[in-house]
Coordinates of C-alpha atoms in Angstrom, one line a residue:
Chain A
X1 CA 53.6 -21.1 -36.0
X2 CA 55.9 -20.9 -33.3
X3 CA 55.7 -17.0 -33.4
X4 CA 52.1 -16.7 -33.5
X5 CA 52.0 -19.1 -30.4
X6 CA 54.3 -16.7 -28.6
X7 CA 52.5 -13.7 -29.5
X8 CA 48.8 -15.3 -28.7
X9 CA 51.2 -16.0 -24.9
X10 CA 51.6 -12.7 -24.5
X11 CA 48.8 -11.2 -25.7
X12 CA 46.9 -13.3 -23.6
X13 CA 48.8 -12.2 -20.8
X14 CA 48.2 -8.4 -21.5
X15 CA 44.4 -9.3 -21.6
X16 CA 44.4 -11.1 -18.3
X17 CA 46.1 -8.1 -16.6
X18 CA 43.8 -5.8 -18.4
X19 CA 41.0 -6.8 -16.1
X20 CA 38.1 -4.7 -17.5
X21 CA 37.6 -8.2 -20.3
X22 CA 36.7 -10.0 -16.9
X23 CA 34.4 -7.7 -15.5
X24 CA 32.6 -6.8 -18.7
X25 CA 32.9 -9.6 -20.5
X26 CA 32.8 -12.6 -18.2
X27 CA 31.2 -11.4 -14.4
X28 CA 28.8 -9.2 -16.1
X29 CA 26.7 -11.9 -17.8
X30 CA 27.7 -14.7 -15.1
X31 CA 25.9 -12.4 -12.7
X32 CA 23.2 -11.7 -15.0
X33 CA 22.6 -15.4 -15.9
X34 CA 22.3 -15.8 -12.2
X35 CA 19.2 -13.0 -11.8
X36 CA 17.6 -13.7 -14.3
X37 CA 17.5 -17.6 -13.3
X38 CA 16.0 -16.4 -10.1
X39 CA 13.7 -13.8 -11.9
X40 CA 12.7 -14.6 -15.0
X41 CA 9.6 -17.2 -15.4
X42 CA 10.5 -21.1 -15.7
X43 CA 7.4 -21.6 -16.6
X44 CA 7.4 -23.8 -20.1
X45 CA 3.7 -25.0 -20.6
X46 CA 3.0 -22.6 -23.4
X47 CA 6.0 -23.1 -25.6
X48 CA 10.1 -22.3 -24.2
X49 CA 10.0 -20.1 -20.6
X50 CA 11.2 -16.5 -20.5
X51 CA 14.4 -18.2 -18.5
X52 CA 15.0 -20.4 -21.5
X53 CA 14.7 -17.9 -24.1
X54 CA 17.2 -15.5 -22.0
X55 CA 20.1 -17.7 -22.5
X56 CA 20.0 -16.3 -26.1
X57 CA 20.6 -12.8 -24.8
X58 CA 23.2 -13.5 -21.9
X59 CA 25.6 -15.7 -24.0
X60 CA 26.0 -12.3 -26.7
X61 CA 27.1 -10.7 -24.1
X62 CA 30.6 -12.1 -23.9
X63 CA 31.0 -11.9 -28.2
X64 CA 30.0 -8.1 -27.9
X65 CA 32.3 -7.0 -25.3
X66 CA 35.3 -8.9 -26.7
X67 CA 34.2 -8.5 -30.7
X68 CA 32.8 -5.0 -30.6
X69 CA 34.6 -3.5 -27.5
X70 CA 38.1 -5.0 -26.7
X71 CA 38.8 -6.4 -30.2
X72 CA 38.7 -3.1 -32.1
X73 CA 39.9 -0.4 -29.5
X74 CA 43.1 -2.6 -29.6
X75 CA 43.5 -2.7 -33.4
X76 CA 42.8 1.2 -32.8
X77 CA 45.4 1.3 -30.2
X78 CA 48.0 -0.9 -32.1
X79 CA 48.2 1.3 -34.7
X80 CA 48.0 4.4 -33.2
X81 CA 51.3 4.0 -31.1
X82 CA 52.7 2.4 -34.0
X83 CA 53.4 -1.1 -32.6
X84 CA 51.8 -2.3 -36.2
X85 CA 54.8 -0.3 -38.1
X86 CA 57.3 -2.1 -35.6
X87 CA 56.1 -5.6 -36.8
X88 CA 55.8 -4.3 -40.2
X89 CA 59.9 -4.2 -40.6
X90 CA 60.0 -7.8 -38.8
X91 CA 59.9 -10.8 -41.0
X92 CA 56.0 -11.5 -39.2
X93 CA 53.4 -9.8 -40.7
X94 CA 51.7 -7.3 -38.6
X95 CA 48.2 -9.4 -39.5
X96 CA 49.8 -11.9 -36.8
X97 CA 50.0 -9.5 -34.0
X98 CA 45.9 -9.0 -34.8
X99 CA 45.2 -12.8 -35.9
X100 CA 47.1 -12.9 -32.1
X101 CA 44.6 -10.4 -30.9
X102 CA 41.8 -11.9 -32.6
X103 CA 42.2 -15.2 -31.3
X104 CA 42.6 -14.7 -27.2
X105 CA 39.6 -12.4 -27.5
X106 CA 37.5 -15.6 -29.3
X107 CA 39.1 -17.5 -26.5
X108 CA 37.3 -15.3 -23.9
X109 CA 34.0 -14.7 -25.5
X110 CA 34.3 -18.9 -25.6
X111 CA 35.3 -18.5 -21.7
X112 CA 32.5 -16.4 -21.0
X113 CA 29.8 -18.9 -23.0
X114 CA 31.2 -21.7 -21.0
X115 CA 30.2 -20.2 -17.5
X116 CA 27.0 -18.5 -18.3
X117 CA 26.1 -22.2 -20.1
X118 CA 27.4 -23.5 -16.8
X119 CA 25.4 -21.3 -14.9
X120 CA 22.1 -21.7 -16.9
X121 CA 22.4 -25.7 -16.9
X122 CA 23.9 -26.5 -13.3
X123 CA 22.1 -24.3 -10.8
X124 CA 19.2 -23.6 -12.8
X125 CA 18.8 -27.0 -15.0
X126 CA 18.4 -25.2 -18.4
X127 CA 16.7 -27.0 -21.1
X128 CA 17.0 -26.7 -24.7
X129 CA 13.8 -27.4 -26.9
X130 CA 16.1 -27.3 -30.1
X131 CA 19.1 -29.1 -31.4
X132 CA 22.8 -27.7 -29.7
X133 CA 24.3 -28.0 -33.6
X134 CA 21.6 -25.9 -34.6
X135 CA 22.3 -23.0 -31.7
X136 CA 25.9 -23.5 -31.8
X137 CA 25.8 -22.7 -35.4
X138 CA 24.0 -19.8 -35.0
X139 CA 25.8 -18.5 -32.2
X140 CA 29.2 -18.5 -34.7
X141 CA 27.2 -17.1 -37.1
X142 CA 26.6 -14.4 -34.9
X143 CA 30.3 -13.9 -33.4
X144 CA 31.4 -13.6 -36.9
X145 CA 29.4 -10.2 -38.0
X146 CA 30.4 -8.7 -34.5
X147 CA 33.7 -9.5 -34.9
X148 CA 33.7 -7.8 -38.3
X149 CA 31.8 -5.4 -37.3
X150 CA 34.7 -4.8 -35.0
X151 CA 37.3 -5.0 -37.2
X152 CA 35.4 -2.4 -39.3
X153 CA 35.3 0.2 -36.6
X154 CA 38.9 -0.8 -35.4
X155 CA 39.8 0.3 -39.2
X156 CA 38.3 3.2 -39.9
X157 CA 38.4 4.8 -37.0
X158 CA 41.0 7.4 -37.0
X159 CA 42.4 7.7 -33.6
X160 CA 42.5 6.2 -30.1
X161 CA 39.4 8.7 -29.1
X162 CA 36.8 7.8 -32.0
X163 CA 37.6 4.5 -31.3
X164 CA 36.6 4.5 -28.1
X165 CA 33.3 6.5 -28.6
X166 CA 32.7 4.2 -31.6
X167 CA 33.1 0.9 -29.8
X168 CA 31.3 2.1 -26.7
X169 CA 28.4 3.4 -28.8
X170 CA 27.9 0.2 -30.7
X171 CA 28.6 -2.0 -27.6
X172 CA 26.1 -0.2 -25.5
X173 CA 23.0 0.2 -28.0
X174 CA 23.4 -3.2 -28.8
X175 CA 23.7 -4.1 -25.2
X176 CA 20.4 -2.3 -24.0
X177 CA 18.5 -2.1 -27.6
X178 CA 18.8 -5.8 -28.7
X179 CA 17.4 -7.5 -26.3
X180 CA 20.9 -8.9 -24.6
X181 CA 19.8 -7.1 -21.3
X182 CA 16.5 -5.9 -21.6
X183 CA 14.5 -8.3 -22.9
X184 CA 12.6 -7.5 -26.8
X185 CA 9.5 -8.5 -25.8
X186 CA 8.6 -5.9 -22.8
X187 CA 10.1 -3.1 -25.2
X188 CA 7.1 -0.8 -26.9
X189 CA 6.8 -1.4 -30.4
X190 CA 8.1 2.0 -32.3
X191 CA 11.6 1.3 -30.3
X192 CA 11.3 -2.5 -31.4
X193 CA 11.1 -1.0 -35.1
X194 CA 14.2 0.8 -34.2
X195 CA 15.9 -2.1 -32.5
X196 CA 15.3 -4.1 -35.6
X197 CA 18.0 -1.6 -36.9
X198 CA 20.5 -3.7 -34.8
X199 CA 22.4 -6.5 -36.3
X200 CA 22.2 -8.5 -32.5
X201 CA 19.0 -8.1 -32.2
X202 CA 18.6 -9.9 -35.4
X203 CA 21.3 -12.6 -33.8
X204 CA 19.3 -12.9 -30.5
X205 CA 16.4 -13.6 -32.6
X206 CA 18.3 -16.1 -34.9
X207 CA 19.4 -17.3 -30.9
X208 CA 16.1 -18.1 -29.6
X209 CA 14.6 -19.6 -32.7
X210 CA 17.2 -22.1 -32.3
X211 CA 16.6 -22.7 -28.4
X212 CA 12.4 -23.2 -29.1
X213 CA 13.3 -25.3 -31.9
X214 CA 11.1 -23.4 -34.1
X215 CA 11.7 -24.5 -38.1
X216 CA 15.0 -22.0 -38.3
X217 CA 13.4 -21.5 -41.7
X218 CA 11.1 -19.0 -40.3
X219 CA 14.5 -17.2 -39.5
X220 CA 16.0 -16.9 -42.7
X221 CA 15.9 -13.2 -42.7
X222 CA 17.6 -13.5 -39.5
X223 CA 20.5 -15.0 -40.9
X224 CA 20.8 -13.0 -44.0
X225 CA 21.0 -9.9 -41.7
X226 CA 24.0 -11.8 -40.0
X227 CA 25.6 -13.0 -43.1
X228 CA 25.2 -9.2 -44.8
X229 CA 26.6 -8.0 -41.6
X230 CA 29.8 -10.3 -42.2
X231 CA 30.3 -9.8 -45.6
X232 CA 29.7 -5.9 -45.2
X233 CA 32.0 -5.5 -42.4
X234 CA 34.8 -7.7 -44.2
X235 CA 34.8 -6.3 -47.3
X236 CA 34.7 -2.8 -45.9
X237 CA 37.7 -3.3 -43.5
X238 CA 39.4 -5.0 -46.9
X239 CA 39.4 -1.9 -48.3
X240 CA 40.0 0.6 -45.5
X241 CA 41.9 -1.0 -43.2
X242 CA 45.4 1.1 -42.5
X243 CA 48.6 -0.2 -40.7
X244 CA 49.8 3.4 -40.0
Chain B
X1 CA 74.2 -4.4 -48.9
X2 CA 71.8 -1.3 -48.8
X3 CA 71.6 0.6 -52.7
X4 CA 68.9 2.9 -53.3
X5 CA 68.5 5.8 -55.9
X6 CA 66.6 8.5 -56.2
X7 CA 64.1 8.1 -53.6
X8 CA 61.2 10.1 -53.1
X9 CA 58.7 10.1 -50.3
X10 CA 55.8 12.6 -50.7
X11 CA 52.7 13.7 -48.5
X12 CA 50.2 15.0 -50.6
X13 CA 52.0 18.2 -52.4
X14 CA 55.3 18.4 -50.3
X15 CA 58.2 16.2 -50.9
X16 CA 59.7 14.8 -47.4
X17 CA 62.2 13.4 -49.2
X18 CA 64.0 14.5 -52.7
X19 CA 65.5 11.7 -55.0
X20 CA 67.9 11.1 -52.3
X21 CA 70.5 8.1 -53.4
X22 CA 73.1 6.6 -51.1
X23 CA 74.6 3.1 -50.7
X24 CA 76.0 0.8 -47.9
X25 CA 78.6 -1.9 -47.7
X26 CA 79.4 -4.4 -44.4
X27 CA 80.8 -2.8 -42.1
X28 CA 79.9 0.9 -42.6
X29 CA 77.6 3.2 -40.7
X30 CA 75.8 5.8 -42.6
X31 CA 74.6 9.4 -40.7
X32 CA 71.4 10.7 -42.2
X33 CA 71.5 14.5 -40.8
X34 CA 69.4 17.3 -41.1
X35 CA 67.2 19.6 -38.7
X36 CA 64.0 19.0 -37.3
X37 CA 61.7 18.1 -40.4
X38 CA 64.4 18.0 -43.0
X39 CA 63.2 14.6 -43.7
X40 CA 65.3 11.8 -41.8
X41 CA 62.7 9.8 -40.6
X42 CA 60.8 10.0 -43.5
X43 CA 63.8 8.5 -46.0
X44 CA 63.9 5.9 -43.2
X45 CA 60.6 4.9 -43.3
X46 CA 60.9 5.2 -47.4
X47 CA 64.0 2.5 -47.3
X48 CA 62.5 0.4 -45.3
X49 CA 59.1 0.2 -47.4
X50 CA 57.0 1.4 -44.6
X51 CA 56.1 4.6 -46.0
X52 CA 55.1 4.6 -49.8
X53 CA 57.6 6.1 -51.8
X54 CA 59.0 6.4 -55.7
X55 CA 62.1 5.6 -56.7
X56 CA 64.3 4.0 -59.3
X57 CA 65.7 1.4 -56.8
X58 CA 65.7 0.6 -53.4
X59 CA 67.6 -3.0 -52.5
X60 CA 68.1 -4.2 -49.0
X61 CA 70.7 -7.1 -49.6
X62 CA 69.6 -7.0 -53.4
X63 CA 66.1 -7.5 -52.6
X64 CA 63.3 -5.5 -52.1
X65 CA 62.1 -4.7 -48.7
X66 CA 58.6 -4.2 -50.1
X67 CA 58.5 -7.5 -52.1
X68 CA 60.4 -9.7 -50.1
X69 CA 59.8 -8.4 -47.0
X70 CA 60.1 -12.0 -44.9
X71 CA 63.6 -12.4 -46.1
X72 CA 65.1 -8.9 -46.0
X73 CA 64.0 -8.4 -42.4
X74 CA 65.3 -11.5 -41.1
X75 CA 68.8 -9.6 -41.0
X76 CA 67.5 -5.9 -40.4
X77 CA 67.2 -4.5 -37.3
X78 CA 65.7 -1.4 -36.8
X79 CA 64.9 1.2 -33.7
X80 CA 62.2 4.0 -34.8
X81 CA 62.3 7.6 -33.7
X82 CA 59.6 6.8 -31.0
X83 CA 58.9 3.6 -30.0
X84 CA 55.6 2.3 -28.1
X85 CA 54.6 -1.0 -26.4
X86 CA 51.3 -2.0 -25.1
X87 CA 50.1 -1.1 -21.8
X88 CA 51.1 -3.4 -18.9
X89 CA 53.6 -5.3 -21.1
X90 CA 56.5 -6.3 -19.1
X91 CA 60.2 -5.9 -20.8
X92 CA 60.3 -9.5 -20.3
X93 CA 57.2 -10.2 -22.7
X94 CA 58.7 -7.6 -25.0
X95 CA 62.0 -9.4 -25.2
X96 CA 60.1 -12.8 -25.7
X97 CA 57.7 -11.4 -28.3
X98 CA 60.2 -9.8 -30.3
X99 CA 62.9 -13.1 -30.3
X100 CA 59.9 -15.3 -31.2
X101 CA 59.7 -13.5 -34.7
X102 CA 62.9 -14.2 -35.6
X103 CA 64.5 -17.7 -36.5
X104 CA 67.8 -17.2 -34.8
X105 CA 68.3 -14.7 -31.7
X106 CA 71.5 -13.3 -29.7
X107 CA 71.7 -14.3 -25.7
X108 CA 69.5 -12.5 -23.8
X109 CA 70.7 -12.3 -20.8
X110 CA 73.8 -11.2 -22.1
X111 CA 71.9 -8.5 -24.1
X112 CA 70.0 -7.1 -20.7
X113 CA 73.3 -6.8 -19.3
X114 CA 74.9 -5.0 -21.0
X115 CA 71.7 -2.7 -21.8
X116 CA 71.9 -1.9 -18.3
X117 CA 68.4 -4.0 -17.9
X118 CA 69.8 -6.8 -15.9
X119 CA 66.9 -7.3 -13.0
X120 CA 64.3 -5.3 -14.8
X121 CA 62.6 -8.1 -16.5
X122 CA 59.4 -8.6 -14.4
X123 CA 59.1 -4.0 -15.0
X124 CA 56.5 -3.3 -17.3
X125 CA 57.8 -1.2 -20.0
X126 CA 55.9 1.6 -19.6
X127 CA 56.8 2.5 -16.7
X128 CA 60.8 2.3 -17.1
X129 CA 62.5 6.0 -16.8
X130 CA 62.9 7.5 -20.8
X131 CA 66.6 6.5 -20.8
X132 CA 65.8 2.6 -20.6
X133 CA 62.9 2.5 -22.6
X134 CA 65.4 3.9 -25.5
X135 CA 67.9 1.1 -24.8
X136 CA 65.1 -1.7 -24.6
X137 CA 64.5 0.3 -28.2
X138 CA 67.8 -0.8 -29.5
X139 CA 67.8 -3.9 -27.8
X140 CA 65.2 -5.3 -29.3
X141 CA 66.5 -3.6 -32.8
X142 CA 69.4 -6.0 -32.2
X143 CA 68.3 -9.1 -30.8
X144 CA 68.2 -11.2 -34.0
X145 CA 72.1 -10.6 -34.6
X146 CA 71.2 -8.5 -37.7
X147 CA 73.5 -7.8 -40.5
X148 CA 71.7 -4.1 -41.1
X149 CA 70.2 -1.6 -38.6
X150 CA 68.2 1.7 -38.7
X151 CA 68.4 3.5 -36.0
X152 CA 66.6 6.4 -35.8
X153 CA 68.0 9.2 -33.0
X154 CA 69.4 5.8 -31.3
X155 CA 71.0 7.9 -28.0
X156 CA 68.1 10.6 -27.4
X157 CA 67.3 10.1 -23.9
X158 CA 70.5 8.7 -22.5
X159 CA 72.9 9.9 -20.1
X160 CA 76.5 10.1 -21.3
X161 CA 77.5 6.6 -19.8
X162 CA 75.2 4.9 -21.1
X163 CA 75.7 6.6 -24.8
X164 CA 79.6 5.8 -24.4
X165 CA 78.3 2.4 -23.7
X166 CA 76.3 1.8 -26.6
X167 CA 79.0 3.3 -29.0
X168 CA 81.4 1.0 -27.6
X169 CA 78.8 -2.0 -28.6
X170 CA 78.3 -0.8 -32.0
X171 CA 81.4 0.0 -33.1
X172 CA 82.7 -3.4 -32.2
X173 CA 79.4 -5.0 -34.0
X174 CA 81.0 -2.4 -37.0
X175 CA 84.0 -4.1 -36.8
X176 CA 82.1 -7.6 -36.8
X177 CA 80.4 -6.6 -40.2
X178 CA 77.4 -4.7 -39.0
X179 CA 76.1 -2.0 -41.4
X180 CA 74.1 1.0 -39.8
X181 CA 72.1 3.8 -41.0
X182 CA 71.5 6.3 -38.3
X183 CA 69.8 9.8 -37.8
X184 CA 71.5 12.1 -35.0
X185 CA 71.4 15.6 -33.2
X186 CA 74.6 14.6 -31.6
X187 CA 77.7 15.8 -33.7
X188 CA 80.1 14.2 -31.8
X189 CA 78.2 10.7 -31.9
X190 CA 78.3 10.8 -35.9
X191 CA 82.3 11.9 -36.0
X192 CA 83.0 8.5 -33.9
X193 CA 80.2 6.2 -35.6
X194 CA 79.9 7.3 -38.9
X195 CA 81.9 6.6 -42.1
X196 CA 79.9 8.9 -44.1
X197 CA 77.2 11.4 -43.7
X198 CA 74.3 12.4 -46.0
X199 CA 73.0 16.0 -44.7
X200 CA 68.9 16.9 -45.5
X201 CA 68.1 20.1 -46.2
X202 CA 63.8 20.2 -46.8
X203 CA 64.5 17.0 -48.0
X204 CA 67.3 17.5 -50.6
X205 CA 71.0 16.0 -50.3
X206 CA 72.9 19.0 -49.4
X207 CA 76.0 17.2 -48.7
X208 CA 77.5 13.5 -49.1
X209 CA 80.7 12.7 -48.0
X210 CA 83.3 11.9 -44.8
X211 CA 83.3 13.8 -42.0
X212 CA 86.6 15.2 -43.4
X213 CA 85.2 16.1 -46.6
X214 CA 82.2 18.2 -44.9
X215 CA 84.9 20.3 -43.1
X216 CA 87.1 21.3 -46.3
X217 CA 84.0 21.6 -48.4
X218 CA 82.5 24.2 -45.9
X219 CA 85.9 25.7 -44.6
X220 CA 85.2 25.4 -41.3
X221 CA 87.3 23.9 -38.5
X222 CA 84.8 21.6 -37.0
X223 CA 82.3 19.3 -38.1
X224 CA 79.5 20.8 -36.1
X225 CA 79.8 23.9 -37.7
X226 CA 80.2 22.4 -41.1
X227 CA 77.2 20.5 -40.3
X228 CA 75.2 23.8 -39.2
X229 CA 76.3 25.3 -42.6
X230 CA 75.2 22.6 -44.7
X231 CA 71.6 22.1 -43.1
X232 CA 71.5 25.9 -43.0
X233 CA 70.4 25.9 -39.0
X234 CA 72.5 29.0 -39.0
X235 CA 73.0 30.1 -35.5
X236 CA 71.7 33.8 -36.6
X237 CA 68.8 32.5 -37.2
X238 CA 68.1 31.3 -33.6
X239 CA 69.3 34.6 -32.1
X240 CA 66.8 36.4 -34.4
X241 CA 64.3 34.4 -33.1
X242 CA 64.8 34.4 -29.4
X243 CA 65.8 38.0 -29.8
X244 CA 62.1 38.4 -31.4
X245 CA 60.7 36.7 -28.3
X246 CA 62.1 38.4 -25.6

């Protein structure tokens, strides 16, 4: 316990001087939380405003750059310089140095949440129609399959370079083409069919279901896209997963 | 305290290493030799369990390294060929990290000194000179007051001072009961540090013996040269090359 408090220290530490985590995953959707509070319609006579259903989009933000960007290309990175062999000949598992990993990049996606959620509710006094439990639920539900997602790409990609196009191409189609920057709805509907593709887009739905408080029943399929996502990514990185 | 026979470590069709057998009490430091690619690093990475590998035993203290992996390396050290840290980590963090993964740890400070990293704590790694990135290498290797180290070309890198220096600090940890394995270019390094000497040749034992031994057994006056006959990087062979070259 001790050790894994140590290393979530210092690997904290090497995130905070990183940098690029703040920008991306924390002033990004801060700043975006703030235009679209300005932009976006508050009007909520027919049903939850287009500033209410945002929040759904703007809070992924911080899981996909930590989950899908910085988690994986430091697996990548770990392994490729070795520095998972070195804590392979230590009596700590090398699984610490990621659970490590792992768990400061959670912290900052939690972080991140925190402000825009700060953001929506203090200057712009957010509302939600649904139930919290209900959106906080599905918003683990969605860190989960990102963060396996990530761990799948952090596995089996085979160097520093694919990693880095693989992580960039999944963190940018999912941050234009499901709906966590440009919104769904104003997208034509042959790229919507394509979007559907997306595991977020499927999580930003599962998002705002919870925020109108529609019966979350009506997103089942949602959820099973999520939960396949999960399982799929975990079982997958199971198998391929290399230290070396 | 090490014991292993007939180890093999394979990639795909060629054979790194070739049933190579040694053994290793307290106190005695073991040379793996050979040329480039002859296979050092590969039965290093094959006795520690890092690499997969067949063989008819391998026992770190009587235990496997492979099985019982949290008790073996509690009193191994060991210093790769090439050793990376993460970007921006500072050789204070590195120290830290690597202390908190053990249950007992040697003095720190006392460590840095005499690593010549005294006042470099707040540096981050990656940006210390070649030379002190290989001593934080074997610093760290040693900073759980192990019974057992690899180290794998421990003084590439370092001027002569600070090679004496280290020497000095292992030989005296010999004398304390420290057992070593090491891998070497440096002829002169293995006649002060070693005990006995194992030389590779494509990944066969060619020789095991003393220092001594290798000299008789080759009929040459100097270890180096006994050495260059064993692992067969005959000096001819160089000149044919760079006379092919030019």
């Amino acid at each position: 316990m001790r050790s894994l408090i140590t290393l979530v220290n210092i690997e904290g530490r090497l995130l905070w001087k990183g940098m690029d985590l703040f920008i991306f995953g924390f002033c990004f959707p801060v700043l975006l939380a703030a235009l679209f509070g300005y932009l976006l319609s508050h009007d909520a006579s027919g049903g939850p405003s287009d500033f209410q259903l945002s929040f759904a989009a703007v809070t992924t933000i911080g899981i996909l750059a930590t989950g899908v960007m910085g988690f994986p290309l430091t697996i990548a990175d770990y392994r490729h310089r070795r520095i998972l062999q070195r804590f392979q000949v230590t009596p700590v598992p090398p699984a610490y140095l990621l659970a490590a990993q792992g768990l400061i990049q959670l912290a900052a996606a939690v972080l991140s949440f925190t402000a825009v959620a700060a953001v929506y509710h203090v200057w712009f006094d957010f509302r939600l129609d649904g139930s919290w439990t209900l959106f906080l639920l599905a918003y683990a539900f969605v860190t989960l399959a990102m963060y396996s997602l990530g761990m799948l790409i952090g596995s089996l990609a085979p160097n520093q370079k694919a990693a880095n196009l693989w992580s960039s191409l999944a963190y940018f189609a999912m941050l234009l083409f499901s709906g966590a920057t440009i919104p769904y709805n104003i997208m034509p509907e042959t790229l919507q069919r394509l979007m559907n593709v997306l595991p977020l887009s499927h999580g930003i739905h599962l998002l705002r279901h919870a925020i109108a408080g529609d019966p979350m029943i009506d997103a089942a399929v949602h959820a099973a896209v999520l939960i396949g996502c999960f399982a799929l990514g975990t079982a997958a990185t199971a198998k391929y997963f290399r230290w070396r | 305290m090490l014991q292993v026979r007939n180890l093999s470590v394979s990639y795909g069709a060629k054979k790194a290493v070739d049933r190579l057998s040694l053994r290793l009490k307290p106190g005695e430091a073991l040379g793996l030799l050979g040329a480039n690619g002859a296979g050092k690093s590969s039965a290093i990475t094959g006795m520690l369990g890092v690499q997969h590998s067949q063989y008819d035993e391998l026992t770190v203290f009587g235990k496997s390294p492979i099985h019982h992996r949290r008790n073996v390396f509690e009193a191994v050290g060991v210093q790769f060929q090439e050793t990376n840290f993460p970007d921006r980590l500072t050789v204070q963090e590195a120290c830290r990290q690597w202390a908190a993964l053990y249950r007992e740890t040697a003095d720190l400070e006392e460590l840095l000194h005499s690593f010549g990293l005294a006042g470099r704590e707040r540096q981050v790694v990656n940006s210390l000179s070649g030379g002190e990135r290989q001593r934080l290498a074997v610093l760290l290797a040693l900073i759980h007051k192990p019974k057992l180290v690899f180290l794998d070309e421990l003084t590439t890198g370092l001027d002569t001072k600070a090679r004496k220096a280290l020497w000095n600090r292992l030989l005296l940890m010999k004398a304390n009961g420290l057992g070593m394995v090491l891998t070497s270019h440096y002829m002169d390094e293995v006649e002060i540090l070693c005990d006995r000497v194992v030389i590779l040749r494509q990944g066969r034992t060619v020789f095991q013996g003393t220092v001594t031994d290798a000299m008789r057994r080759s009929g040459k006056t100097s270890f180096e040269d006994a050495y260059l006959k064993f692992s067969g990087e005959k000096e001819e062979d160089w000149n044919a090359i760079i006379n092919h070259s030019s």
